[in-house]
PDB file of C-alpha atoms in Angstrom:
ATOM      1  CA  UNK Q 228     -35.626 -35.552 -79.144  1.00 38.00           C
ATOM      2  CA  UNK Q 229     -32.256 -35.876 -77.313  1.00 39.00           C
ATOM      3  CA  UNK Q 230     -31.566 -38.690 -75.360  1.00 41.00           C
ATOM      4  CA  UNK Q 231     -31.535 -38.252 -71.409  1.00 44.00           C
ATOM      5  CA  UNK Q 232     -28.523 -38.786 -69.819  1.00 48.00           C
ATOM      6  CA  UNK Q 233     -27.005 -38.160 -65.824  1.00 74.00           C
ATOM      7  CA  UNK Q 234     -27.980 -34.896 -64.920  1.00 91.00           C
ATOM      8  CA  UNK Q 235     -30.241 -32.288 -63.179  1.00 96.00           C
ATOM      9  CA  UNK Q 236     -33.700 -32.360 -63.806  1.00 97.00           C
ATOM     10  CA  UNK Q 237     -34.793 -28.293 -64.840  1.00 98.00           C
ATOM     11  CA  UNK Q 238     -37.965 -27.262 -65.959  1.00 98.00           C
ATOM     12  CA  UNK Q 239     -37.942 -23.997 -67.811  1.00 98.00           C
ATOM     13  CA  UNK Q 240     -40.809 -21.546 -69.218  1.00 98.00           C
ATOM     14  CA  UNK Q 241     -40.334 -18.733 -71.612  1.00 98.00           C
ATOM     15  CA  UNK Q 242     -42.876 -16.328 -71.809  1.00 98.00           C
ATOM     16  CA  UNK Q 243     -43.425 -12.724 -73.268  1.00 98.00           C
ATOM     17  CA  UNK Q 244     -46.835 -11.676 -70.705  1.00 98.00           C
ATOM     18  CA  UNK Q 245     -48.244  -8.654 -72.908  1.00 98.00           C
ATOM     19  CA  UNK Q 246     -47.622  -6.686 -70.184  1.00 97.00           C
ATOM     20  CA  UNK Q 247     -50.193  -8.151 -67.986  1.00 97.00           C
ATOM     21  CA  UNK Q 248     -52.855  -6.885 -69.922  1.00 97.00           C
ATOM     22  CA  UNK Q 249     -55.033 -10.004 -70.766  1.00 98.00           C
ATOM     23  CA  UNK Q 250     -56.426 -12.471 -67.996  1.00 98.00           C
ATOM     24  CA  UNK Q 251     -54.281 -12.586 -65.003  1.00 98.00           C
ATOM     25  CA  UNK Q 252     -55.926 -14.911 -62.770  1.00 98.00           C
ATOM     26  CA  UNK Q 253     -55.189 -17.483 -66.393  1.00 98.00           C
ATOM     27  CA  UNK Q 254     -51.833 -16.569 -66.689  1.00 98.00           C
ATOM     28  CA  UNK Q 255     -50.904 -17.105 -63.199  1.00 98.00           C
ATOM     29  CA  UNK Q 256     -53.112 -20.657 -63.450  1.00 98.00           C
ATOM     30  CA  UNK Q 257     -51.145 -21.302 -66.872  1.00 98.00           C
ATOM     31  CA  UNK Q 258     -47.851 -21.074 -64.927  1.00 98.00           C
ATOM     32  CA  UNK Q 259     -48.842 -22.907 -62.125  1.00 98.00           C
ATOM     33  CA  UNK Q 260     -49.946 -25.497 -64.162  1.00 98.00           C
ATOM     34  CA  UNK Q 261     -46.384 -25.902 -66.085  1.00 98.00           C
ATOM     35  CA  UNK Q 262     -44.805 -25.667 -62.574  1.00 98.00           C
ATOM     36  CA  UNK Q 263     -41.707 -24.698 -63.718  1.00 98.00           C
ATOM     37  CA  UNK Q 264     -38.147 -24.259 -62.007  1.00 98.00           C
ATOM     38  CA  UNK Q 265     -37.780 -20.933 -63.882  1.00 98.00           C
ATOM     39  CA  UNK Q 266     -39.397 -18.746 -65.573  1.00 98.00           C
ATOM     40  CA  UNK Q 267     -38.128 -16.197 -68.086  1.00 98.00           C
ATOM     41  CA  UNK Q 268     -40.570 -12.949 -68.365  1.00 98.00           C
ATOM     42  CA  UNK Q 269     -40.601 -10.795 -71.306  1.00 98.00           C
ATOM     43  CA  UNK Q 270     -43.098  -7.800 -71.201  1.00 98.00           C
ATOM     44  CA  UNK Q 271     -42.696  -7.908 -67.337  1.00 97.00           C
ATOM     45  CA  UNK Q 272     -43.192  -4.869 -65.064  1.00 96.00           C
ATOM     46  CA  UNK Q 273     -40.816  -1.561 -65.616  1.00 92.00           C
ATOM     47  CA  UNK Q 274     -42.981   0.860 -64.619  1.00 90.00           C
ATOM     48  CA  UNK Q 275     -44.343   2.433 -61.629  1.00 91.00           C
ATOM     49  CA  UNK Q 276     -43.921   0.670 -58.179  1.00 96.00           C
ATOM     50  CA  UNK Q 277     -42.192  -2.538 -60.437  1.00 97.00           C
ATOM     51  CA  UNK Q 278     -40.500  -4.048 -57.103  1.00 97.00           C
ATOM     52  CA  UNK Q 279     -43.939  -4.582 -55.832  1.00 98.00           C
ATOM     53  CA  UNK Q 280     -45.329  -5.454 -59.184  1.00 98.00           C
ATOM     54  CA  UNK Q 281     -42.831  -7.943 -60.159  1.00 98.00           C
ATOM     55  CA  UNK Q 282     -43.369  -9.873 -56.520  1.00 98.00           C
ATOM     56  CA  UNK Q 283     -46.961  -9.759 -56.733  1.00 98.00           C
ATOM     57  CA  UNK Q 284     -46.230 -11.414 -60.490  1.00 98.00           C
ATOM     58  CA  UNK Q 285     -43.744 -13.964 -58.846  1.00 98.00           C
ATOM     59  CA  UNK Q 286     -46.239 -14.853 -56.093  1.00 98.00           C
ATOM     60  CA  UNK Q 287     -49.029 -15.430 -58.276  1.00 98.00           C
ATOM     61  CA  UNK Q 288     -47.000 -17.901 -60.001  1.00 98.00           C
ATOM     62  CA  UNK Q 289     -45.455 -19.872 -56.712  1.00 98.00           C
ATOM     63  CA  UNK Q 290     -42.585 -17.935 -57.564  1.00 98.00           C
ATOM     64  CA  UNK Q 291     -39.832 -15.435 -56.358  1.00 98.00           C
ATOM     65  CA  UNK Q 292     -38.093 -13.048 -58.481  1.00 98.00           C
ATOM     66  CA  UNK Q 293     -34.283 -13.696 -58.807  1.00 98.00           C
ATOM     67  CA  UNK Q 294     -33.128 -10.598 -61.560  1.00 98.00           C
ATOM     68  CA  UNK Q 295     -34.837  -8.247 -63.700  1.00 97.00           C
ATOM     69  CA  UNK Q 296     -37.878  -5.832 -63.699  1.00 96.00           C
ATOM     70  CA  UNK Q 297     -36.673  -1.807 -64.810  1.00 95.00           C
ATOM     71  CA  UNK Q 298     -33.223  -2.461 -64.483  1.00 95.00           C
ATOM     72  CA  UNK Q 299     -33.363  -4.742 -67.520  1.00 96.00           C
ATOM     73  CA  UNK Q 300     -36.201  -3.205 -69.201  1.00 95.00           C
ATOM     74  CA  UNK Q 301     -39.374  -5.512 -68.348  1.00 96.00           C
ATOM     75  CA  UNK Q 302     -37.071  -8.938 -68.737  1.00 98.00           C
ATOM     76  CA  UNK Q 303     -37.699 -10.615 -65.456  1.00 98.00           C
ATOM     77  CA  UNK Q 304     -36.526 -14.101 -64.084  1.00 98.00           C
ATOM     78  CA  UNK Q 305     -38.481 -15.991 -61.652  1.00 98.00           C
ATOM     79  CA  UNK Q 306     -37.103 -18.981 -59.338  1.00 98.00           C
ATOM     80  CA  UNK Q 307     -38.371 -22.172 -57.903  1.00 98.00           C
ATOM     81  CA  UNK Q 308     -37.300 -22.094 -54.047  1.00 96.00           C
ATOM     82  CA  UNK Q 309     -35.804 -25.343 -55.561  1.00 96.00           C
ATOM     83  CA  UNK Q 310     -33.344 -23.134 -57.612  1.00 98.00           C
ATOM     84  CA  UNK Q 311     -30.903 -21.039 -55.471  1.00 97.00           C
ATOM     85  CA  UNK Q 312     -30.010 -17.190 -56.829  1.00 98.00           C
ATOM     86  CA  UNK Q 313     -26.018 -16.403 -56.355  1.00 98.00           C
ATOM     87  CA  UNK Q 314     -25.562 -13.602 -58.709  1.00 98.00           C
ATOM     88  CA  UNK Q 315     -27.605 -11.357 -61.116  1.00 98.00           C
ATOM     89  CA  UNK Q 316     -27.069  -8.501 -63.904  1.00 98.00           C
ATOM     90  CA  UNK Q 317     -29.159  -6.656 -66.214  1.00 98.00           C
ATOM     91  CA  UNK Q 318     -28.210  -4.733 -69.342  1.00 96.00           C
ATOM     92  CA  UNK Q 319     -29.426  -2.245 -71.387  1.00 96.00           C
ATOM     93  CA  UNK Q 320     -29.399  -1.836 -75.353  1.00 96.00           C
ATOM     94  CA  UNK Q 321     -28.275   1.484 -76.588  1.00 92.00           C
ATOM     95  CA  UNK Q 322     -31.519   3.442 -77.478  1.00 86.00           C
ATOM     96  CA  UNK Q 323     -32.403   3.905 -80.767  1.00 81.00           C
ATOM     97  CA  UNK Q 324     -34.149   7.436 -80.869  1.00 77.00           C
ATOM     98  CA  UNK Q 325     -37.819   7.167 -80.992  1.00 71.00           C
ATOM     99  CA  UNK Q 326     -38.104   3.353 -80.648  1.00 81.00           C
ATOM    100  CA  UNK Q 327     -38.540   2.158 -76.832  1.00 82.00           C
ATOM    101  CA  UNK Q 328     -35.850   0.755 -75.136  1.00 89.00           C
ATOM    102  CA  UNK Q 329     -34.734  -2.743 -75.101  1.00 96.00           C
ATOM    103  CA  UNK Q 330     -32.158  -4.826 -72.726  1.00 97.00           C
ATOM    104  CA  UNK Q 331     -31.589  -8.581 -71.018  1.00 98.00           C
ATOM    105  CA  UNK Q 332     -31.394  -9.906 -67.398  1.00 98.00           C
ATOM    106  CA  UNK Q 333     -29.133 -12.355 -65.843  1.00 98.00           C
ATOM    107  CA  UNK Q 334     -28.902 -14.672 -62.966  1.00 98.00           C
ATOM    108  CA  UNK Q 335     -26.087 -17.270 -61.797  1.00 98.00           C
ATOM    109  CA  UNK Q 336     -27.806 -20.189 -60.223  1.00 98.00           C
ATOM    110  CA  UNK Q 337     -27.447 -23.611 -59.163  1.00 97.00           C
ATOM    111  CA  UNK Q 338     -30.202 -26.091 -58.440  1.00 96.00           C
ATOM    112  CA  UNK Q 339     -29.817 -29.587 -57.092  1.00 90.00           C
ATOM    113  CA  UNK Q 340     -26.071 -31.373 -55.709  1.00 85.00           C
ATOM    114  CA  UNK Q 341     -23.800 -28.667 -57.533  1.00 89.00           C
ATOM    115  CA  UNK Q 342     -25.623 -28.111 -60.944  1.00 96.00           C
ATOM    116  CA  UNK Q 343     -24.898 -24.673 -62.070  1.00 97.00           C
ATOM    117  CA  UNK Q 344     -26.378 -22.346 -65.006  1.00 98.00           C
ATOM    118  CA  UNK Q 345     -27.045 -19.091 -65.726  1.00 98.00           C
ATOM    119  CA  UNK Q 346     -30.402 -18.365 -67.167  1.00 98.00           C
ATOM    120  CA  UNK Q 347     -31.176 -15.243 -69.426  1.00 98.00           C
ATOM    121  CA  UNK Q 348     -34.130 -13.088 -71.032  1.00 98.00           C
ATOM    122  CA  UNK Q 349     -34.524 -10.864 -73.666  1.00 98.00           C
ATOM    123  CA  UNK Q 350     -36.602  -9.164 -75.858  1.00 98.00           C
ATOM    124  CA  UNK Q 351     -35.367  -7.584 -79.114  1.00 98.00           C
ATOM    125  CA  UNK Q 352     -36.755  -4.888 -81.275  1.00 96.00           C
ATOM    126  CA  UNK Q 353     -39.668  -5.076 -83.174  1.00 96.00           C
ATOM    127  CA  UNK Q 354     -37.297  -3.000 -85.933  1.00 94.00           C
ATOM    128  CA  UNK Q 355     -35.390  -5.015 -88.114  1.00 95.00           C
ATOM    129  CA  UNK Q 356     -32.899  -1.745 -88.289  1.00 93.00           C
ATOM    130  CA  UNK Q 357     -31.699  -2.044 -84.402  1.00 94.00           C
ATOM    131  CA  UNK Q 358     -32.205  -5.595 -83.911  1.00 96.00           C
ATOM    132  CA  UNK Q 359     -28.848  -7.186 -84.872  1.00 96.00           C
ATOM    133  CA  UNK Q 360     -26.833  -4.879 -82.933  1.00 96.00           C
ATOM    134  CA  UNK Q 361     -29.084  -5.874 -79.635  1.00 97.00           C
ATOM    135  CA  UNK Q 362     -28.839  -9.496 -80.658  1.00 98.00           C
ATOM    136  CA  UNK Q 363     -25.219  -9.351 -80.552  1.00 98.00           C
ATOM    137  CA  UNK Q 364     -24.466  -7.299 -77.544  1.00 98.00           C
ATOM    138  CA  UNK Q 365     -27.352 -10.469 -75.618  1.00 98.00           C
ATOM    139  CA  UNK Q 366     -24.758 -12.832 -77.295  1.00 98.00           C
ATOM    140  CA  UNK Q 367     -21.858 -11.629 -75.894  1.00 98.00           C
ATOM    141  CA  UNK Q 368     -23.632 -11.026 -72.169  1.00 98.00           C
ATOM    142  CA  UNK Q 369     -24.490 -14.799 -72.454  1.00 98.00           C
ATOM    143  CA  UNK Q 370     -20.601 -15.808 -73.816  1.00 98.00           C
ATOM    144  CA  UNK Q 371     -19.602 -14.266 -70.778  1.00 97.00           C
ATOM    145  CA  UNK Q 372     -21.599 -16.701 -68.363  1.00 97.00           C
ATOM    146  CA  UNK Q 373     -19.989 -18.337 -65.861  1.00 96.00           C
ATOM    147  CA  UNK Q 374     -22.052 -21.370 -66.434  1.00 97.00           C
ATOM    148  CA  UNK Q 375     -23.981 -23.410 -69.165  1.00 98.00           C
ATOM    149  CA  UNK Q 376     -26.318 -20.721 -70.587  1.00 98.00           C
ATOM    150  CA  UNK Q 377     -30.877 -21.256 -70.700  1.00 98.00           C
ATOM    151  CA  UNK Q 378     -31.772 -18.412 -72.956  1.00 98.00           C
ATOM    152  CA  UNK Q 379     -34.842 -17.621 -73.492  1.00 98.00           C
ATOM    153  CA  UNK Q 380     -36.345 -14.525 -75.675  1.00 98.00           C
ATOM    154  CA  UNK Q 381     -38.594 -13.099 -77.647  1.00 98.00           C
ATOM    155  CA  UNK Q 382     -36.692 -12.013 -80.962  1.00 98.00           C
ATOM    156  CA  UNK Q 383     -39.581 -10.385 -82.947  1.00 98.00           C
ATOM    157  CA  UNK Q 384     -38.475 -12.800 -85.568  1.00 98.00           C
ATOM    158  CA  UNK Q 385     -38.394 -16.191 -86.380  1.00 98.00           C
ATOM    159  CA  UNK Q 386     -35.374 -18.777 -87.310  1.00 98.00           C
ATOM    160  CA  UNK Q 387     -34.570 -17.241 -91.162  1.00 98.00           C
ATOM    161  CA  UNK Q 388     -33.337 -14.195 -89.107  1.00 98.00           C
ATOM    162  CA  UNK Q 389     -30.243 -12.315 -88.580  1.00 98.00           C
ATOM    163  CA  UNK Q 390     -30.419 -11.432 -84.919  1.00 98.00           C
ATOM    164  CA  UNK Q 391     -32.269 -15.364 -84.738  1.00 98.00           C
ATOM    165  CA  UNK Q 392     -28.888 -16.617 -86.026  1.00 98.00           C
ATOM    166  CA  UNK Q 393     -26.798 -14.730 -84.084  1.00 98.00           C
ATOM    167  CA  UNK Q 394     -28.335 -15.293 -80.587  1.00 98.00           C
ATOM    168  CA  UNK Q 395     -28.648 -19.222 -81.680  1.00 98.00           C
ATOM    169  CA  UNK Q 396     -24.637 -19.273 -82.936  1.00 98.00           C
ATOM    170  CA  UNK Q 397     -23.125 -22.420 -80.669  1.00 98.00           C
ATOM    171  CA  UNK Q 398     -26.400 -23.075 -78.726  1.00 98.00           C
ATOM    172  CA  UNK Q 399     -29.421 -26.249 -79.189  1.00 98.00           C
ATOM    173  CA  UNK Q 400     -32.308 -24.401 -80.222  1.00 98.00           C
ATOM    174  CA  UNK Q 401     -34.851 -26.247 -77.968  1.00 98.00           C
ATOM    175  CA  UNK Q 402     -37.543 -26.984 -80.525  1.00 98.00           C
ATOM    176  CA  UNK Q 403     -35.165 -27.744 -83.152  1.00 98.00           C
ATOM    177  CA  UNK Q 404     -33.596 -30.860 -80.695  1.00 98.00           C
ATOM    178  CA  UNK Q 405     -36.971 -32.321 -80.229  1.00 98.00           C
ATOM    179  CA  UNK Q 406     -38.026 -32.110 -84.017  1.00 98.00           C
ATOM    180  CA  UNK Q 407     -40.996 -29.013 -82.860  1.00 98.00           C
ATOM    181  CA  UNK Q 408     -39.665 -25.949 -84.806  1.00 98.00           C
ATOM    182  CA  UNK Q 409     -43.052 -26.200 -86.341  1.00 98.00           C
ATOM    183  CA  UNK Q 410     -44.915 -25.301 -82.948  1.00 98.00           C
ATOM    184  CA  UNK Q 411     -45.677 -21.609 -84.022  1.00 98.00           C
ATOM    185  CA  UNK Q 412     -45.850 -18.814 -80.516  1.00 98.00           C
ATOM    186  CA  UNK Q 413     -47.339 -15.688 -82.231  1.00 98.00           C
ATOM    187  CA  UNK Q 414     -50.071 -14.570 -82.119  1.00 98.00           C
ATOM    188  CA  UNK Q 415     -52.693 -16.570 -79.901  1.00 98.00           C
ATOM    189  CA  UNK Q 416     -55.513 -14.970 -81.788  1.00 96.00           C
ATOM    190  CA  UNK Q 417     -53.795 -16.194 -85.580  1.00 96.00           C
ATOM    191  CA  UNK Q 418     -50.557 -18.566 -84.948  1.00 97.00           C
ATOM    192  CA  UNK Q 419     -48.352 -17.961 -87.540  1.00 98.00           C
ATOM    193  CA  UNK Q 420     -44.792 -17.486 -86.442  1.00 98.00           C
ATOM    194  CA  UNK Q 421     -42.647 -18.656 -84.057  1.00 98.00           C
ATOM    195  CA  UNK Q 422     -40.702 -15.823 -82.659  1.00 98.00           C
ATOM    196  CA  UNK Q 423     -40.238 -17.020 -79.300  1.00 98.00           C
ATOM    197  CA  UNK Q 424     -36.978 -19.276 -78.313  1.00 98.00           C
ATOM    198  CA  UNK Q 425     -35.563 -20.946 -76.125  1.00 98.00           C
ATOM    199  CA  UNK Q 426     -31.348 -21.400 -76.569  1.00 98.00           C
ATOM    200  CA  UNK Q 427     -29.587 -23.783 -74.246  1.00 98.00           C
ATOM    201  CA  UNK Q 428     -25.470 -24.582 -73.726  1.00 98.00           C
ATOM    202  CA  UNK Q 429     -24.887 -27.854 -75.745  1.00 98.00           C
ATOM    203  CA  UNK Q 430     -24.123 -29.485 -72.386  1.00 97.00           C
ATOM    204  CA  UNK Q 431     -27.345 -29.500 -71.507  1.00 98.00           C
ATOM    205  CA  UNK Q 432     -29.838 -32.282 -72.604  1.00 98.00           C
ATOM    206  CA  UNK Q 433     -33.374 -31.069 -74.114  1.00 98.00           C
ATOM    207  CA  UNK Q 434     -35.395 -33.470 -72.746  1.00 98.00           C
ATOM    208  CA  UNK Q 435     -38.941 -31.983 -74.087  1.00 98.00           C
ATOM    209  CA  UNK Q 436     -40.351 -28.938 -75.829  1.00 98.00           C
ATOM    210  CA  UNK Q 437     -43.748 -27.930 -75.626  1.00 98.00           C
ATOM    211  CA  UNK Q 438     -45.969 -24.583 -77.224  1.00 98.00           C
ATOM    212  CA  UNK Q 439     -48.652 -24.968 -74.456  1.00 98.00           C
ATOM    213  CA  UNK Q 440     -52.214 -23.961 -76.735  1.00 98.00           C
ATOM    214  CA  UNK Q 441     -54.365 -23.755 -74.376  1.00 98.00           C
ATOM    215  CA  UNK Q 442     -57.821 -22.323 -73.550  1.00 98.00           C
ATOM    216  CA  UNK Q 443     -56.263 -20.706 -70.910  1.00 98.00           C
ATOM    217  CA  UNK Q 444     -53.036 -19.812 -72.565  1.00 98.00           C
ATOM    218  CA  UNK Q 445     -55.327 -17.762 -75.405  1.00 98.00           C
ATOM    219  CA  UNK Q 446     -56.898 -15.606 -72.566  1.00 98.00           C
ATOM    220  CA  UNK Q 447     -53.704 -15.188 -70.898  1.00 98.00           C
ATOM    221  CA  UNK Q 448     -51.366 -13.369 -73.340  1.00 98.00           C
ATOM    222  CA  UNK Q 449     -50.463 -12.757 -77.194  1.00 98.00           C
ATOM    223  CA  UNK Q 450     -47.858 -14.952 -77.311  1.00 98.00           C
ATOM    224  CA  UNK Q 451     -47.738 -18.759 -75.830  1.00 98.00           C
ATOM    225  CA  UNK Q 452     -45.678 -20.409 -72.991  1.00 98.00           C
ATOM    226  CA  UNK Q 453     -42.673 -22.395 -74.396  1.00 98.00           C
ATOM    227  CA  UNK Q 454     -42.101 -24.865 -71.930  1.00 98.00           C
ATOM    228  CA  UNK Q 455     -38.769 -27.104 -72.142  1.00 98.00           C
ATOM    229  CA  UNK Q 456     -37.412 -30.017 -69.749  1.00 98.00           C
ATOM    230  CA  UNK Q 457     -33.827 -30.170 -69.646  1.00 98.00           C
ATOM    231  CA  UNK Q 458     -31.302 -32.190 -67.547  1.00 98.00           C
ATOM    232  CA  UNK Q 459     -28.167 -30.184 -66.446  1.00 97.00           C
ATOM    233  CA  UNK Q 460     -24.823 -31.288 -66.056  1.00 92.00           C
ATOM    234  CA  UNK Q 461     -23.238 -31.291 -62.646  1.00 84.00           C
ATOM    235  CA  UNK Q 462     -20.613 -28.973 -62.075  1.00 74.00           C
ATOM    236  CA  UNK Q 463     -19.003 -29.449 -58.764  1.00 59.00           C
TER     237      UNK Q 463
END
C-alpha cells in the first residue's frame, strides 16, 4: 500500500451496473454504503428517456450526474456535491459492424482548496478483435486531460491483456499499489477474473483498494464495486 502523503482526500467507486437489471433498491444501498466522492458507471442508462434515468440512478445513490449517459454509450459519472463539475466530454468508438457500440465519458473537476482531476469511464469490447483499437483511442482521451487522470473501466479482460496494458501504460493500477490484484470482480455468481480497473495519474496516492463481496453486492449486479481511497495533489 502507498504511503499517504499531503493531499486531497477522494473516494472513488468503479462499477459496471448490468444495466440495472438485478436488485436496485441493493445497488443503490451498496453505493450508499461506500459513500463515495465519485462514481464511475459502466452499463449505465443509453436508452429511452436516459436524462431521467440516469438522475433517478444518481439520486438513488446521494448522487448527481456530472457526464455521460447516451452520449458516451452507457459510461456515466456521478459526483459528490463535495466534488465540483467544470467541464465534460464523451466519445464514441468507431463501430465495429454487428458488435454494439462502445465509447468513454469525461469530466474536469476539482474537489477541496484547488485539487483538480479529471475522472474517466469506459467499457471495452467483449471482442478481443476491436478491443485494442478502443483501448487506445480511451488512452489518448485520458493523455489529453487537463489534470491527473482516475480511470476507471471495465476492459472485458484482465491484466495479461493487450488493451489491459495499453490503458494501464504510465498509470498505478490501484490494486496492484496496495498488493490486491488478487481481489477477482467477475462474475458475482463464480469470481474468477478481475476485469474491472481502476488507473490513477502517478501523482496521486492509492491510499486503499477494496472488491466489496458483499451479500448485497451479489444481488446487486454481475460484477463487484471496486472501491479505492486516494489523496490528490493540490493544484492551485
Amino acid at each position: 500500500m502507498a504511503a499517504p502523503g499531503a493531499g486531497v482526500p477522494l473516494r472513488v467507486v468503479s462499477y459496471n451496473i448490468h444495466s440495472q437489471r438485478d436488485d436496485t433498491a441493493a445497488l443503490a444501498a451498496v453505493v450508499r454504503a461506500a459513500a463515495p466522492d465519485v462514481v464511475v458507471v459502466q452499463e449505465g442508462p443509453r436508452r429511452f428517456r436516459w436524462r431521467q434515468k440516469s438522475a433517478a440512478l444518481a439520486e438513488s445513490f446521494g448522487l448527481v450526474v456530472a457526464a455521460g449517459g447516451l452520449p458516451a454509450l452507457g459510461n456515466l459519472l456521478l459526483t459528490s456535491l463535495r466534488v465540483r463539475v467544470t467541464a465534460s466530454r464523451c466519445q464514441r468508438f468507431p463501430l465495429t459492424p454487428g458488435r454494439h457500440l462502445r465509447g468513454a465519458a469525461y469530466a474536469d473537476c476539482v474537489v477541496g482548496r484547488g485539487a483538480r482531476f479529471t475522472v474517466a469511464g469506459s467499457h471495452l469490447s467483449t471482442d478481443p478483435a476491436e478491443r485494442p483499437a478502443q483501448a487506445e483511442l480511451f488512452a489518448r482521451g485520458l493523455a489529453d486531460a487537463p489534470w491527473p487522470v482516475i480511470a476507471g473501466a471495465d476492459l472485458n479482460e484482465g491484466p495479461d491483456g493487450p488493451a489491459w496494458a495499453t490503458v494501464a501504460a504510465g498509470r498505478t493500477d490501484a490494486a496492484v499499489a496496495t498488493d490486491r490484484a488478487d481481489r477477482l470482480t467477475f462474475s458475482c455468481g463464480n469470481p474468477s477474473r478481475r476485469i474491472d480497473a481502476l488507473f490513477v495519474d502517478p501523482r496521486i496516492t492509492v491510499v486503499d483498494y477494496d472488491v466489496v463481496d458483499t451479500p448485497e453486492t451479489r444481488r446487486a449486479s454481475d460484477h463487484f464495486p471496486v472501491l479505492v481511497d486516494l489523496l490528490l495533489p493540490p493544484t492551485d
